Tab-separated table of C-alpha atoms in Angstrom:
chain	number	residue	atom	x	y	z
H	1225	MET	CA	81.803	-40.841	-101.956
H	1226	PRO	CA	78.086	-40.986	-101.114
H	1227	LYS	CA	76.345	-37.664	-100.527
H	1228	VAL	CA	73.316	-37.558	-98.243
H	1229	LYS	CA	70.841	-34.937	-97.136
H	1230	VAL	CA	71.015	-33.544	-93.614
H	1231	TYR	CA	67.766	-32.903	-91.735
H	1232	ASP	CA	66.841	-30.808	-88.742
H	1233	MET	CA	64.464	-31.992	-86.020
H	1234	LYS	CA	61.482	-30.739	-88.024
H	1235	ALA	CA	62.390	-33.198	-90.824
H	1236	GLU	CA	63.379	-30.357	-93.142
H	1237	VAL	CA	66.496	-30.529	-95.321
H	1238	VAL	CA	69.159	-28.104	-94.092
H	1239	GLY	CA	72.201	-29.239	-96.068
H	1240	GLN	CA	74.300	-32.099	-97.419
H	1241	MET	CA	77.033	-34.296	-96.043
H	1242	THR	CA	79.659	-36.367	-97.835
H	1243	LEU	CA	80.279	-39.755	-96.238
H	1244	SER	CA	83.433	-41.835	-96.327
H	1245	ASP	CA	83.566	-44.632	-98.909
H	1246	ASP	CA	85.736	-46.637	-96.498
H	1247	VAL	CA	82.808	-46.947	-94.078
H	1248	PHE	CA	79.598	-46.266	-96.006
H	1249	GLY	CA	80.519	-47.565	-99.455
H	1250	CYS	CA	81.345	-51.218	-98.751
H	1251	GLU	CA	79.958	-54.315	-100.467
H	1252	TYR	CA	77.130	-56.263	-98.858
H	1253	ASN	CA	78.364	-59.487	-97.243
H	1254	GLU	CA	75.310	-61.314	-95.886
H	1255	PRO	CA	77.093	-64.514	-94.661
H	1256	LEU	CA	79.551	-62.458	-92.603
H	1257	ILE	CA	76.795	-60.266	-91.130
H	1258	HIS	CA	74.823	-63.401	-90.223
H	1259	GLN	CA	77.848	-64.981	-88.551
H	1260	VAL	CA	78.582	-61.873	-86.481
H	1261	ILE	CA	74.951	-61.475	-85.379
H	1262	VAL	CA	74.654	-65.145	-84.372
H	1263	ALA	CA	77.836	-64.774	-82.323
H	1264	TYR	CA	76.509	-61.554	-80.763
H	1265	ASN	CA	73.257	-63.250	-79.715
H	1266	ASN	CA	75.119	-66.256	-78.321
H	1267	ASN	CA	77.361	-63.950	-76.312
H	1268	GLN	CA	74.257	-62.441	-74.665
H	1269	ARG	CA	73.186	-65.843	-73.311
H	1270	GLN	CA	73.957	-66.370	-69.644
H	1271	GLY	CA	73.981	-70.152	-69.740
H	1272	THR	CA	73.375	-70.308	-65.964
H	1273	LYS	CA	70.468	-72.776	-65.822
H	1274	SER	CA	71.126	-75.764	-63.597
H	1275	THR	CA	69.098	-78.663	-62.197
H	1276	LEU	CA	70.100	-81.716	-60.154
H	1277	LEU	CA	71.081	-85.157	-61.371
H	1278	ARG	CA	70.024	-88.218	-59.336
H	1279	SER	CA	73.479	-88.265	-57.777
H	1280	GLU	CA	73.018	-84.678	-56.546
H	1281	VAL	CA	69.539	-84.664	-55.010
H	1282	ARG	CA	69.189	-85.034	-51.246
H	1283	GLY	CA	68.312	-88.449	-49.876
H	1284	HIS	CA	69.810	-91.929	-49.951
H	1285	ALA	CA	70.132	-94.606	-52.592
H	1286	LYS	CA	68.548	-97.360	-50.494
H	1287	LYS	CA	66.239	-99.707	-52.356
H	1288	PRO	CA	62.691	-98.757	-51.169
H	1289	TRP	CA	61.367	-102.351	-51.166
H	1290	ARG	CA	62.488	-105.794	-52.140
H	1291	GLN	CA	62.753	-106.734	-55.810
H	1292	LYS	CA	59.981	-109.337	-55.955
H	1293	GLY	CA	56.815	-110.339	-54.191
H	1294	THR	CA	55.312	-106.950	-53.313
H	1295	GLY	CA	53.091	-106.557	-56.363
H	1296	ARG	CA	54.617	-103.184	-57.048
H	1297	ALA	CA	57.009	-102.157	-59.805
H	1298	ARG	CA	60.660	-102.765	-59.043
H	1299	GLN	CA	62.535	-99.710	-57.825
H	1300	GLY	CA	66.224	-99.228	-57.134
H	1301	SER	CA	66.217	-95.792	-55.485
H	1302	THR	CA	63.869	-92.981	-54.479
H	1303	LYS	CA	66.320	-90.588	-56.144
H	1304	SER	CA	65.379	-91.857	-59.604
H	1305	ALA	CA	63.704	-89.451	-62.038
H	1306	GLN	CA	60.225	-91.019	-61.774
H	1307	TRP	CA	60.014	-90.214	-58.059
H	1308	LYS	CA	58.843	-86.863	-56.695
H	1309	GLY	CA	61.980	-84.984	-55.661
H	1310	GLY	CA	64.135	-87.285	-57.754
H	1311	GLY	CA	66.925	-86.220	-60.088
H	1312	ILE	CA	66.491	-84.966	-63.653
H	1313	ILE	CA	67.634	-87.110	-66.569
H	1314	PHE	CA	70.157	-85.247	-68.763
H	1315	ALA	CA	69.867	-82.257	-66.423
H	1316	PRO	CA	70.844	-78.852	-67.911
H	1317	LYS	CA	74.065	-77.508	-66.429
H	1318	PRO	CA	75.853	-74.123	-66.635
H	1319	ARG	CA	77.313	-73.685	-70.096
H	1320	ASP	CA	79.371	-71.103	-71.943
H	1321	PHE	CA	77.679	-70.203	-75.247
H	1322	SER	CA	80.122	-67.436	-76.179
H	1323	GLU	CA	81.731	-67.333	-79.611
H	1324	LYS	CA	84.841	-65.429	-80.558
H	1325	ILE	CA	84.716	-63.118	-83.561
H	1326	ASN	CA	87.994	-61.431	-84.467
H	1327	LYS	CA	88.191	-57.670	-84.864
H	1328	LYS	CA	88.642	-57.701	-88.650
H	1329	MET	CA	85.453	-59.726	-89.158
H	1330	ARG	CA	83.495	-57.565	-86.712
H	1331	VAL	CA	84.605	-54.335	-88.438
H	1332	SER	CA	83.885	-55.702	-91.930
H	1333	ALA	CA	80.393	-56.840	-90.881
H	1334	PHE	CA	79.667	-53.398	-89.392
H	1335	LYS	CA	80.755	-51.565	-92.545
H	1336	SER	CA	78.824	-53.960	-94.774
H	1337	ALA	CA	75.623	-53.634	-92.733
H	1338	ILE	CA	75.663	-49.836	-92.442
H	1339	SER	CA	76.555	-49.446	-96.142
H	1340	ALA	CA	73.558	-51.609	-97.095
H	1341	LYS	CA	71.369	-49.572	-94.764
H	1342	LEU	CA	72.500	-46.364	-96.438
H	1343	ALA	CA	71.983	-47.817	-99.925
H	1344	ASP	CA	68.385	-48.687	-98.973
H	1345	SER	CA	67.775	-45.100	-97.764
H	1346	GLU	CA	67.367	-46.297	-94.195
H	1347	VAL	CA	69.969	-43.963	-92.681
H	1348	VAL	CA	68.844	-40.414	-91.852
H	1349	ILE	CA	71.452	-37.816	-90.932
H	1350	LEU	CA	70.394	-35.245	-88.331
H	1351	GLU	CA	72.010	-31.828	-87.935
H	1352	SER	CA	71.621	-32.258	-84.179
H	1353	LEU	CA	69.339	-33.840	-81.603
H	1354	ALA	CA	68.589	-31.946	-78.413
H	1355	LEU	CA	65.601	-31.258	-76.172
H	1356	GLU	CA	64.707	-28.271	-74.018
H	1357	SER	CA	63.609	-30.655	-71.269
H	1358	PRO	CA	63.509	-34.454	-70.859
H	1359	LYS	CA	59.869	-34.890	-71.866
H	1360	THR	CA	58.521	-37.816	-73.866
H	1361	LYS	CA	56.099	-35.468	-75.628
H	1362	LEU	CA	58.968	-33.471	-77.140
H	1363	PHE	CA	60.779	-36.573	-78.358
H	1364	LYS	CA	57.534	-37.952	-79.799
H	1365	GLU	CA	57.083	-34.721	-81.768
H	1366	ILE	CA	60.440	-35.326	-83.481
H	1367	MET	CA	59.372	-38.866	-84.363
H	1368	ASP	CA	56.061	-37.583	-85.717
H	1369	ASN	CA	57.906	-35.052	-87.874
H	1370	PHE	CA	59.733	-37.946	-89.559
H	1371	LYS	CA	56.505	-40.011	-89.740
H	1372	ILE	CA	58.131	-42.944	-87.958
H	1373	GLY	CA	54.882	-44.464	-86.701
H	1374	HIS	CA	55.347	-47.939	-85.200
H	1375	LYS	CA	58.606	-48.820	-86.969
H	1376	ASN	CA	61.545	-49.882	-84.826
H	1377	VAL	CA	64.147	-47.137	-85.082
H	1378	MET	CA	67.398	-46.211	-83.406
H	1379	PHE	CA	68.797	-42.749	-82.709
H	1380	VAL	CA	72.589	-42.602	-82.614
H	1381	LEU	CA	74.269	-39.780	-80.687
H	1382	LYS	CA	77.921	-38.840	-80.368
H	1383	ASP	CA	77.893	-38.893	-76.563
H	1384	LYS	CA	75.528	-39.681	-73.718
H	1385	ASP	CA	72.583	-37.301	-73.346
H	1386	ASP	CA	70.486	-37.843	-70.218
H	1387	ASP	CA	67.605	-35.712	-71.492
H	1388	ILE	CA	67.267	-37.729	-74.697
H	1389	LEU	CA	67.512	-40.992	-72.765
H	1390	ARG	CA	64.789	-40.032	-70.281
H	1391	ALA	CA	62.506	-38.678	-72.986
H	1392	SER	CA	62.771	-41.821	-75.124
H	1393	ASN	CA	62.522	-44.395	-72.319
H	1394	ASN	CA	58.741	-44.741	-72.551
H	1395	ILE	CA	58.657	-45.083	-76.337
H	1396	GLU	CA	58.685	-48.782	-77.107
H	1397	ASN	CA	59.823	-48.673	-80.732
H	1398	ALA	CA	62.584	-46.059	-80.316
H	1399	LYS	CA	66.035	-46.795	-78.918
H	1400	VAL	CA	68.947	-44.476	-78.259
H	1401	THR	CA	72.606	-45.449	-78.442
H	1402	TYR	CA	76.017	-43.844	-78.987
H	1403	ALA	CA	78.502	-43.900	-81.836
H	1404	ASP	CA	81.144	-45.843	-79.928
H	1405	VAL	CA	78.789	-48.707	-78.959
H	1406	LEU	CA	76.723	-48.969	-82.152
H	1407	ASN	CA	77.101	-52.516	-83.501
H	1408	THR	CA	76.011	-54.725	-86.401
H	1409	TYR	CA	73.035	-56.145	-84.507
H	1410	ASP	CA	71.701	-52.622	-83.807
H	1411	ILE	CA	71.964	-51.757	-87.490
H	1412	VAL	CA	70.203	-54.870	-88.763
H	1413	SER	CA	67.485	-55.102	-86.093
H	1414	ASN	CA	66.100	-51.596	-86.652
H	1415	THR	CA	64.132	-50.369	-89.649
H	1416	LYS	CA	65.906	-47.000	-89.741
H	1417	LEU	CA	68.876	-45.300	-88.128
H	1418	TYR	CA	68.747	-41.599	-87.233
H	1419	ILE	CA	72.362	-40.508	-86.754
H	1420	THR	CA	73.614	-37.050	-85.815
H	1421	LYS	CA	76.398	-35.430	-87.865
H	1422	ASP	CA	78.770	-35.552	-84.889
H	1423	ALA	CA	78.082	-39.266	-84.445
H	1424	ILE	CA	78.764	-39.888	-88.156
H	1425	LYS	CA	82.177	-38.253	-87.844
H	1426	LYS	CA	82.957	-40.331	-84.763
H	1427	ILE	CA	81.933	-43.554	-86.567
H	1428	GLU	CA	84.110	-42.664	-89.562
H	1429	GLU	CA	87.107	-41.977	-87.329
H	1430	ALA	CA	86.645	-45.290	-85.529
H	1431	TYR	CA	86.177	-47.485	-88.626
H	1432	LYS	CA	88.540	-45.941	-91.199
């Protein structure tokens, strides 16, 4: 079972924590992680774009002038694509991009990704994370203590904390989420994860 250091908000070591091998000691499976992340991104797509075909634009299909003798190019309808206000050729229509990933694959990808993150020393365990007031300055001080700089990081809490959310809202490279909604994309897309002890326990209970 992997043992990791536990830090306080001043970035000082205050203890150790033993993590579950079932969650944090899994083999790295890059193809599976890639498949799950591609599906996740596709499921975020709305697919609601829509433009009109020539059969759908307003107007009539009357031939604008006779076929020959006018000196102009032959035209069959003012609803054709070359006319202003005409229809679009191969017009985009609403489409469902969603992909189904079964639960077993999703869980395995999560365990694989977070285990790799831990192995690369990119998971930091926090004793707790709390602020006296919801001020960005206070949250920035915690980030400065850990020398985060401009890296994209994610703080994972056990439950919703309005003060933490408000304080972190204006910090572009810091995101806050909760143990029960943390997913594979969050793990892979951030340089480091800062997870509270309570959130770790909740993750272990959910993914054992």
